[in-house]
Coordinates of C-alpha atoms in Angstrom, one line a residue:
M1 CA 10.5 1.0 -12.7
S2 CA 9.5 4.5 -11.6
T3 CA 6.3 5.8 -11.2
E4 CA 4.1 8.7 -10.6
N5 CA 6.3 10.2 -7.1
E6 CA 7.4 6.8 -7.6
G7 CA 10.2 5.0 -8.8
N8 CA 12.7 2.1 -8.3
A9 CA 11.1 0.0 -5.6
V10 CA 12.6 0.6 -2.0
P11 CA 14.5 -2.3 0.0
A12 CA 12.4 -4.8 2.0
A13 CA 11.4 -2.9 5.3
P14 CA 10.6 -3.3 8.8
S15 CA 8.2 -5.9 10.4
V16 CA 4.6 -4.6 11.9
P17 CA 2.5 -4.6 14.8
P18 CA 0.6 -7.7 16.4
R19 CA -3.6 -8.2 17.7
P20 CA -5.5 -7.1 20.6
G21 CA -7.7 -9.6 22.3
T22 CA -11.3 -9.6 23.8
A23 CA -14.5 -8.3 22.4
P24 CA -17.7 -7.5 24.8
E25 CA -20.6 -8.5 24.9
G26 CA -22.7 -6.3 26.7
P27 CA -21.0 -3.3 28.3
P28 CA -17.4 -3.6 28.4
P29 CA -15.4 -5.1 30.9
G30 CA -14.3 -2.2 31.9
P31 CA -15.0 1.5 31.2
G32 CA -14.9 2.4 28.1
P33 CA -13.6 4.7 25.4
S34 CA -16.4 7.8 25.0
P35 CA -16.5 7.2 20.5
A36 CA -14.9 10.1 18.9
D37 CA -16.2 11.2 14.8
G38 CA -13.3 12.1 13.4
S39 CA -12.2 14.2 10.4
P40 CA -10.7 12.2 7.7
S41 CA -7.9 14.1 7.1
S42 CA -6.1 13.7 3.4
P43 CA -4.8 11.0 2.0
A44 CA -1.9 11.1 -0.1
E45 CA -0.8 9.4 -2.8
S46 CA -1.0 6.9 -5.3
P47 CA 0.6 3.3 -5.1
A48 CA 4.3 1.9 -5.9
S49 CA 2.2 0.7 -9.6
E50 CA 0.6 3.8 -10.4
A51 CA 3.1 6.7 -8.5
A52 CA 4.3 8.4 -12.0
E53 CA 1.2 9.8 -11.6
A54 CA 1.8 12.1 -9.2
A55 CA 2.6 10.4 -5.9
G56 CA 2.9 6.2 -5.9
S57 CA 3.5 4.5 -3.2
P58 CA 5.6 1.0 -3.3
E59 CA 4.5 -2.6 -2.0
P60 CA 4.9 -2.2 2.1
S61 CA 6.4 -5.3 3.8
D62 CA 3.9 -7.3 6.4
E63 CA 5.8 -7.8 9.4
S64 CA 3.9 -6.1 12.0
R65 CA 0.7 -9.2 11.5
E66 CA 2.0 -12.4 13.0
P67 CA 1.7 -15.9 11.8
T68 CA -0.7 -18.2 13.8
T69 CA -0.7 -21.5 11.9
T70 CA 0.7 -22.8 15.7
A71 CA -0.7 -22.1 19.8
A72 CA 0.3 -18.6 20.1
A73 CA 4.1 -19.5 21.0
A74 CA 7.4 -17.5 22.1
D75 CA 10.3 -19.3 23.2
R76 CA 11.6 -15.6 25.4
P77 CA 9.6 -13.9 27.3
W78 CA 9.2 -10.6 26.9
H79 CA 8.1 -8.3 29.8
S80 CA 5.9 -5.1 29.1
S81 CA 7.1 -3.0 32.6
Q82 CA 3.9 -2.6 34.5
P83 CA 4.2 0.9 36.9
D84 CA 4.5 0.4 40.9
P85 CA 1.0 1.0 42.3
A86 CA 2.2 2.5 45.4
A87 CA 4.1 5.1 43.5
P88 CA 2.6 8.2 42.6
Q89 CA 2.4 8.9 38.8
H90 CA 0.7 11.8 36.8
P91 CA -0.7 11.8 33.4
G92 CA 1.7 12.2 30.4
A93 CA 4.4 12.6 32.6
G94 CA 7.2 10.5 34.1
W95 CA 6.4 7.6 32.9
P96 CA 8.6 6.2 31.1
P97 CA 11.7 8.7 32.1
P98 CA 12.4 10.3 29.2
P99 CA 15.6 7.7 27.4
A100 CA 18.8 9.0 26.6
A101 CA 19.0 11.3 23.3
P102 CA 18.2 8.2 20.7
T103 CA 20.6 7.3 17.9
Y104 CA 19.0 7.4 14.4
G105 CA 19.6 5.2 11.5
S106 CA 21.9 2.2 10.8
P107 CA 23.8 0.6 7.9
A108 CA 21.3 -1.8 7.3
W109 CA 18.5 1.2 7.7
G110 CA 19.7 3.7 6.0
A111 CA 21.4 6.4 8.1
P112 CA 21.0 10.2 7.0
V113 CA 22.2 10.4 4.2
P114 CA 24.4 13.7 3.8
S115 CA 22.8 16.2 1.1
A116 CA 25.6 17.5 -1.8
P117 CA 26.6 20.9 -1.8
S118 CA 24.6 23.0 -3.5
R119 CA 24.5 26.5 -4.3
R120 CA 21.6 27.4 -2.2
K121 CA 20.9 27.1 1.6
R122 CA 18.1 24.7 2.2
T123 CA 15.9 25.3 4.8
G124 CA 15.0 22.5 7.6
G125 CA 18.4 21.5 8.7
L126 CA 19.6 18.4 7.9
L127 CA 17.9 16.5 6.0
A128 CA 16.1 12.6 7.4
A129 CA 16.7 10.3 5.2
V130 CA 13.8 7.8 4.5
L131 CA 13.7 4.5 6.7
V132 CA 12.9 1.9 4.8
A133 CA 10.7 -0.1 8.1
A134 CA 10.0 -4.0 7.9
L135 CA 5.7 -3.7 8.4
V136 CA 5.6 -5.6 12.2
A137 CA 2.6 -7.2 11.5
G138 CA 2.1 -11.5 11.7
G139 CA 0.8 -11.7 8.8
V140 CA -0.3 -14.2 6.1
G141 CA 2.8 -14.8 2.6
G142 CA 5.5 -13.7 2.4
G143 CA 8.5 -11.4 3.3
I144 CA 11.2 -11.3 5.5
G145 CA 8.6 -10.3 8.5
Y146 CA 6.1 -13.1 8.0
W147 CA 9.4 -15.3 8.2
A148 CA 10.4 -14.4 11.0
A149 CA 6.5 -14.1 12.8
E150 CA 5.9 -18.0 11.3
R151 CA 9.7 -19.2 13.0
N152 CA 8.5 -17.9 16.5
D153 CA 5.5 -20.5 16.2
D154 CA 7.5 -23.3 15.7
A155 CA 8.8 -22.3 19.6
A156 CA 7.9 -23.5 22.4
G157 CA 5.0 -22.7 25.7
S158 CA 5.5 -18.9 26.4
T159 CA 6.5 -17.9 29.7
T160 CA 4.9 -14.4 29.6
V161 CA 1.0 -13.4 30.8
S162 CA -1.0 -11.4 28.3
A163 CA -2.0 -8.2 30.4
V164 CA -5.6 -7.9 32.0
S165 CA -7.1 -5.0 32.9
P166 CA -7.8 -5.0 36.5
Q167 CA -11.6 -5.5 38.3
D168 CA -11.1 -5.1 41.4
L169 CA -7.8 -2.7 41.9
K170 CA -8.9 1.3 41.3
R171 CA -5.9 3.5 39.1
D172 CA -5.6 7.4 39.2
P173 CA -6.6 8.5 36.0
G174 CA -4.0 9.6 33.9
T175 CA -1.5 6.2 35.2
V176 CA -0.8 3.9 32.6
A177 CA -2.9 1.5 34.1
A178 CA -5.9 3.8 33.8
V179 CA -6.1 4.0 30.8
A180 CA -4.4 0.5 29.3
G181 CA -8.1 -0.4 31.6
K182 CA -9.9 1.6 29.8
A183 CA -8.9 0.7 26.2
L184 CA -8.0 -2.8 26.3
P185 CA -12.1 -3.7 25.7
S186 CA -11.6 -1.6 22.1
V187 CA -8.6 -3.1 21.2
V188 CA -9.1 -6.3 19.6
T189 CA -6.9 -9.5 18.3
I190 CA -7.3 -9.8 14.1
E191 CA -6.6 -13.5 12.7
A192 CA -6.4 -12.8 9.1
K193 CA -7.0 -15.9 7.5
A194 CA -5.6 -16.8 3.4
G195 CA -8.2 -18.6 0.5
S196 CA -12.0 -20.3 1.1
G197 CA -13.2 -21.7 3.9
G198 CA -13.3 -20.8 7.4
M199 CA -11.9 -20.1 9.9
D200 CA -12.6 -23.3 11.9
S201 CA -12.3 -25.8 8.8
P202 CA -10.0 -28.2 8.8
D203 CA -9.1 -28.1 5.2
G204 CA -10.1 -24.9 4.5
G205 CA -8.4 -21.9 3.8
G206 CA -5.0 -20.9 3.6
E207 CA -1.6 -19.6 6.0
A208 CA -2.9 -18.0 8.8
G209 CA -1.7 -14.7 10.6
T210 CA -2.1 -12.6 13.4
G211 CA -2.1 -8.9 13.9
T212 CA -3.6 -6.1 16.1
G213 CA -6.9 -2.9 16.1
F214 CA -9.5 -1.0 17.5
V215 CA -12.8 0.3 17.6
Y216 CA -13.4 3.0 15.2
D217 CA -16.9 3.0 15.7
K218 CA -20.4 2.0 17.1
E219 CA -21.2 0.7 13.8
G220 CA -18.6 -2.0 14.3
H221 CA -16.2 -1.0 12.1
I222 CA -12.5 -1.7 12.9
L223 CA -10.0 0.4 12.3
T224 CA -6.1 -2.0 11.1
N225 CA -3.4 -2.2 9.0
N226 CA -4.0 -2.9 5.3
H227 CA -1.0 -5.1 5.9
V228 CA -2.7 -7.4 8.6
V229 CA -5.7 -8.5 6.4
A230 CA -4.7 -7.8 2.8
S231 CA -4.1 -11.7 2.4
A232 CA -7.3 -12.6 3.3
A233 CA -8.8 -10.1 1.7
D234 CA -9.9 -12.2 -1.4
G235 CA -12.0 -15.3 -0.1
G236 CA -10.1 -15.5 2.7
A237 CA -11.3 -15.2 6.3
L238 CA -11.2 -13.0 9.0
S239 CA -11.8 -13.1 12.7
V240 CA -11.6 -10.3 15.4
M241 CA -11.1 -11.3 18.8
F242 CA -11.6 -9.3 22.0
S243 CA -9.9 -9.3 25.6
N244 CA -12.6 -10.8 27.3
G245 CA -12.4 -13.5 24.8
K246 CA -15.7 -13.1 22.8
K247 CA -15.0 -13.9 19.1
Y248 CA -16.6 -12.3 15.8
D249 CA -16.6 -13.0 12.4
A250 CA -15.4 -10.1 9.9
E251 CA -15.3 -8.5 6.1
V252 CA -13.1 -6.1 5.0
V253 CA -14.9 -3.2 4.2
G254 CA -11.9 -1.3 2.4
R255 CA -8.0 -0.6 2.3
A256 CA -5.7 1.0 1.0
Q257 CA -2.2 -0.1 0.5
G258 CA -0.1 2.8 -0.1
Y259 CA -1.1 4.1 2.9
D260 CA -1.1 0.7 5.0
V261 CA -4.7 1.6 6.4
A262 CA -7.8 -0.9 6.0
V263 CA -11.4 -1.0 7.9
L264 CA -13.0 -4.0 8.7
K265 CA -16.2 -4.8 9.5
L266 CA -17.9 -6.6 12.3
K267 CA -20.7 -9.4 11.6
N268 CA -23.0 -10.2 13.8
A269 CA -21.3 -7.2 16.4
P270 CA -22.2 -6.9 20.3
A271 CA -24.2 -4.0 21.1
G272 CA -22.0 -1.2 23.7
L273 CA -19.3 -1.3 21.5
A274 CA -16.9 1.5 23.3
P275 CA -14.7 3.6 20.0
L276 CA -11.8 4.7 21.8
P277 CA -11.3 8.2 21.1
L278 CA -9.0 10.1 18.8
G279 CA -6.8 12.5 19.8
D280 CA -4.9 15.0 17.5
S281 CA -1.8 14.1 15.4
D282 CA -0.9 16.9 14.7
K283 CA -0.4 19.0 18.0
V284 CA 2.1 15.7 19.0
V285 CA 4.8 17.0 20.2
V286 CA 8.7 14.9 20.7
G287 CA 8.6 13.4 24.3
D288 CA 5.0 12.9 25.0
S289 CA 4.2 9.8 26.8
T290 CA 3.4 7.3 24.9
I291 CA 1.2 3.6 25.5
A292 CA 1.1 1.1 22.6
I293 CA -1.2 -2.2 23.0
G294 CA -1.5 -5.0 20.6
A295 CA -0.8 -8.3 19.7
P296 CA 2.8 -9.1 19.8
F297 CA 4.3 -12.5 18.8
G298 CA 1.0 -13.4 19.3
L299 CA 0.3 -12.1 22.9
S300 CA -2.7 -10.3 22.8
N301 CA -3.4 -7.7 25.5
T302 CA -0.1 -6.4 25.5
V303 CA 0.7 -3.2 27.0
T304 CA 4.0 -1.5 25.8
T305 CA 4.8 2.4 27.2
G306 CA 7.6 5.1 26.0
I307 CA 7.6 8.6 24.2
I308 CA 7.7 10.0 20.7
S309 CA 11.1 10.6 19.9
A310 CA 10.2 12.2 16.7
K311 CA 7.7 13.8 14.5
N312 CA 6.6 13.3 10.7
R313 CA 10.2 11.0 9.7
P314 CA 8.9 9.6 6.1
V315 CA 9.3 6.0 6.0
A316 CA 8.4 3.5 3.0
S317 CA 8.0 0.0 4.2
G318 CA 6.9 -3.1 1.8
D319 CA 7.1 -6.7 2.2
G320 CA 9.2 -7.5 -0.5
S321 CA 6.9 -9.8 -2.0
S322 CA 4.6 -8.1 -4.2
G323 CA 6.9 -4.9 -5.4
K324 CA 4.7 -2.5 -3.9
N325 CA 5.2 0.1 -0.6
S326 CA 3.8 2.0 1.8
Y327 CA 4.9 5.6 2.2
M328 CA 3.8 7.0 5.3
S329 CA 5.6 11.3 7.5
A330 CA 5.5 8.4 10.7
L331 CA 5.2 9.5 14.2
Q332 CA 8.5 7.6 15.8
T333 CA 8.4 6.2 19.1
D334 CA 10.4 4.1 21.3
A335 CA 7.4 1.9 22.9
S336 CA 7.8 -1.9 22.1
I337 CA 6.5 -2.4 19.4
N338 CA 6.9 -6.1 17.7
P339 CA 5.6 -8.7 15.3
G340 CA 1.4 -8.3 15.8
N341 CA 1.3 -4.5 17.1
S342 CA 0.6 -3.7 13.2
G343 CA -3.0 -2.3 13.9
G344 CA -3.6 -1.5 17.0
P345 CA -3.2 1.7 18.8
L346 CA -0.6 3.9 19.7
L347 CA -2.1 6.5 22.7
D348 CA -1.3 9.3 23.9
S349 CA -1.5 9.7 28.0
N350 CA -5.3 10.9 28.1
G351 CA -5.8 7.6 26.0
A352 CA -6.3 9.5 22.4
V353 CA -5.5 7.2 19.3
I354 CA -2.4 9.1 18.0
G355 CA -1.1 6.9 15.4
I356 CA -1.6 3.2 14.2
N357 CA 0.8 1.4 15.0
S358 CA 2.3 -0.2 11.9
A359 CA 6.5 -1.1 10.8
I360 CA 9.8 -1.7 13.1
Q361 CA 13.3 -0.7 12.2
S362 CA 15.3 -3.9 12.9
A363 CA 18.7 -4.3 13.9
G364 CA 18.6 -8.4 12.2
S365 CA 20.2 -8.3 8.4
G366 CA 16.8 -8.0 6.9
L367 CA 17.8 -11.4 4.7
G368 CA 15.4 -13.9 7.9
Q369 CA 18.7 -14.7 10.0
S370 CA 17.4 -12.9 12.8
Q371 CA 14.5 -12.8 14.2
A372 CA 12.5 -9.4 14.3
G373 CA 12.1 -7.7 17.4
S374 CA 11.8 -3.9 18.7
I375 CA 15.3 -1.9 19.1
G376 CA 12.8 1.6 20.5
L377 CA 12.4 2.6 16.6
G378 CA 9.0 2.0 16.0
F379 CA 6.8 3.9 13.9
A380 CA 3.4 4.8 13.7
I381 CA 0.6 6.2 10.7
P382 CA -0.7 9.5 12.3
I383 CA -4.1 9.2 13.1
N384 CA -5.4 12.8 11.3
Q385 CA -4.0 10.6 8.4
A386 CA -5.7 7.2 8.6
E387 CA -9.4 9.1 9.9
T388 CA -9.4 10.7 6.6
V389 CA -8.4 7.3 5.1
A390 CA -10.9 5.7 7.3
E391 CA -13.4 8.2 6.2
Q392 CA -13.1 7.5 2.7
L393 CA -13.1 3.8 2.5
I394 CA -16.3 3.7 5.3
K395 CA -18.3 5.8 2.0
T396 CA -16.6 4.4 -0.9
G397 CA -15.2 1.7 -0.2
R398 CA -11.5 2.9 -2.2
P399 CA -8.7 5.5 -1.0
V400 CA -8.3 8.2 -2.5
Y401 CA -4.5 9.7 -2.7
A402 CA -3.5 13.0 -3.5
V403 CA -0.9 13.0 -6.9
I404 CA 1.4 16.6 -8.0
G405 CA 0.5 14.5 -11.5
A406 CA 4.7 13.9 -12.5
T407 CA 6.7 10.5 -11.7
V408 CA 9.5 10.8 -9.8
D409 CA 13.0 8.7 -9.5
M410 CA 12.7 6.8 -6.3
A411 CA 16.2 5.9 -6.1
G412 CA 17.9 9.3 -5.4
D413 CA 20.8 10.8 -3.8
G414 CA 19.9 12.9 -1.1
T415 CA 19.6 16.0 -2.7
G416 CA 16.2 15.6 -3.8
A417 CA 13.4 13.7 -6.0
K418 CA 14.1 14.0 -9.3
I419 CA 11.0 13.8 -12.1
A420 CA 12.0 11.1 -14.0
T421 CA 12.8 11.7 -17.6
E422 CA 10.3 9.3 -18.7
G423 CA 6.9 7.3 -16.9
A424 CA 5.0 4.1 -16.9
G425 CA 4.8 2.3 -19.6
G426 CA 6.8 4.8 -21.8
T427 CA 4.2 7.4 -20.5
A428 CA 5.0 11.2 -20.4
A429 CA 7.1 11.7 -17.2
V430 CA 4.9 15.0 -16.7
P431 CA 1.8 14.5 -17.7
S432 CA 0.0 18.0 -19.7
N433 CA -2.9 18.4 -18.3
G434 CA -1.2 17.7 -14.4
P435 CA -1.1 20.1 -12.1
A436 CA 2.9 19.5 -12.2
A437 CA 3.2 20.7 -16.0
K438 CA 0.4 23.4 -14.7
A439 CA 2.6 24.9 -12.1
G440 CA 5.5 24.5 -15.1
L441 CA 7.5 21.6 -14.1
R442 CA 9.4 19.4 -16.6
P443 CA 11.2 16.0 -16.3
G444 CA 15.0 16.4 -14.9
D445 CA 13.9 18.9 -12.2
V446 CA 14.6 18.4 -9.0
I447 CA 11.8 19.5 -5.9
T448 CA 14.2 20.3 -2.6
G449 CA 11.2 22.2 -0.7
F450 CA 7.6 20.9 0.1
N451 CA 5.5 23.8 2.3
G452 CA 8.4 25.0 3.3
K453 CA 10.0 21.8 4.5
T454 CA 13.3 19.9 2.9
I455 CA 12.5 17.2 0.1
D456 CA 15.9 15.3 -0.2
S457 CA 14.2 12.0 -2.0
G458 CA 11.4 11.0 -4.1
P459 CA 9.8 8.9 -0.6
T460 CA 10.0 12.0 0.9
L461 CA 7.5 13.7 -1.4
I462 CA 5.4 10.9 -1.2
S463 CA 5.3 10.9 2.8
E464 CA 4.2 14.3 2.3
I465 CA 2.4 15.0 -0.5
W466 CA -0.1 12.0 0.6
N467 CA -0.7 14.2 4.3
H468 CA -2.3 16.7 2.1
K469 CA -6.0 16.3 0.3
P470 CA -6.4 16.5 -4.1
G471 CA -7.2 20.5 -4.2
D472 CA -5.0 21.5 -1.4
K473 CA -2.2 24.4 -3.1
V474 CA 1.4 23.7 -2.7
T475 CA 4.2 25.6 -2.4
L476 CA 7.5 23.8 -3.8
T477 CA 11.1 24.9 -4.3
Y478 CA 12.6 22.6 -7.0
E479 CA 16.2 23.3 -8.9
R480 CA 16.9 23.5 -12.7
D481 CA 20.0 24.0 -14.3
G482 CA 21.6 25.2 -11.0
K483 CA 18.8 27.8 -10.4
E484 CA 16.4 27.2 -7.7
R485 CA 13.3 27.9 -8.1
T486 CA 9.5 27.5 -6.8
A487 CA 6.2 27.1 -8.4
E488 CA 2.7 26.7 -6.7
L489 CA 0.7 23.9 -7.5
T490 CA -3.0 22.4 -6.6
L491 CA -2.8 18.9 -5.7
G492 CA -5.0 16.7 -8.2
E493 CA -6.7 13.1 -7.1
R494 CA -5.8 9.6 -8.0
E495 CA -9.1 6.8 -6.8
G496 CA -7.9 3.7 -6.2
D497 CA -4.8 1.2 -6.0
S498 CA -3.3 -0.7 -8.6

C-alpha cells in the first residue's frame, strides 16, 4: 500500500543500539558536559501509513534495543579498543587510523542500483541505494533485531568488562579517554517493559528490552530512539540507569515513529544533570573521528571509536511487524554499533553529539538465522534533525512532518521516485489543494532531483524531505513523457503519527 511519499513496504532493516549506565546523584562522577540549548532542525514527513500526503515513513525495525529478560550476558567477548596512555593523542586526529576505503552494499542489503539510461544528464554522480537497515536497539516485541538480542540474553556470563571513566588518571583534552570520561555520566541505559506493572513487579508487565539515551537538558529530558521505548509507551514501564548505578523511573513525553526519535523525562530527576553539548551535523565531513557510547548486548557504558564513513545515506529501517518504517538521511560510521546501542550518542572528537545511533547493516540473512552484529556499517540520525524533532515533542508531544502532498511509489527501479496513480484508500495521489498540485505535478511524474540532489527512489525522497521544515521552498526535478522539467514547491505539513 502506498502512502504519501511512501508506498510499498520496505524490507526489514538493521539493528539498533544499546543503552548506557549510571546517573549522577549530585555532581556527576566525571566532568560534566556543558548544556546546550539546541534549536530544532527541520522535521521530515509522515509515517508509512499516511505517506499519501507528502512524504510518509514506513515502519522501522527496532533492533538496537536489547532484551533484558535475563542478566545482561553475551557468550562472546566484545572488546573495544582503548588508547595507549603513553602514546600522544591529538583531538580529532589519528584515532582510529582511517580504514581502507569501505565497500558499500551487499546483495542482502541493496547495493546501489544503477539508474536506467536517461536522455538527460543527472546531477550528483552515482545514485545512492536506499539501505534497509535493522534498528539496533535491544527492545521488546517481535522483529529480527529483537529476536537476535533475545537469543543473546540466554547466553552464559560475559567476559567483557564495561568501560568506567577513570577517576584518578588524567587524560589530555581531546583524547578518546578524556571525551568518554566527560560524556559517560550523561549517557543512560534505558529499560523498557511492556504491559502493566512496575519495573520490579514480579507478575506485572511483559517482555523487557534495553537501549541507550542521553541527557538533553537540565530539566531531566532524555533523548533516544522511538523504537527503544515504543513497547512501553502504552501502559508499560520505563527506567533509566546512569553510569554511577543510580536508577530512576521515566515517562514518555513524546515520540515520532517516522523520525525514530523519542523524548523521555525522569521522574524525580536528580540535581546536577549535565546535558551533552550538541554539535552541528551539517558541518561533519567524511573522515571526521567519532565516538559511540551505548549498551551493546546489555553491556552498559561501552565506548567505541571510528570515523564518519559517509553522509546523507538514505536508510529505511523497520522491525517487520508494524508495517511502518522510519527514514533518515543518515550519518554512516564504522564505529562499532550493536543491538543495545540504539538511542545512544555519536560524538565528535570534541565530545559534542553529532548523531543518535539508530541502525546497522548486518551480514546476516535478515531472517533470524544468525546474530546481528557490527560489520562496520552503522547509521545515526543527524543531530540537527533530531534536535528539531525533540523540541517539537517537548512543546507539544507530537511530531510535525514536512510533506510535498503526493503519494509516492516506494518500490522504485532506481531511476527516481514515481508519483503513484492513486493514494491510500482510493484517495487522490496528488490532492488538488496540496503543494505538489500547486506546483504542477501529476500522477505518473517521476521525481529525480530535490534541491540539486539526485533522487533514485521513494525512500530517498522522503529522507530528503524530512531534513526540511514545513514552509521551506524547494526545487524539484522530474520527468514527464520522457522530458525533464523543474518545479518550485513550498513544503506543507502533517502533524502526528497515524
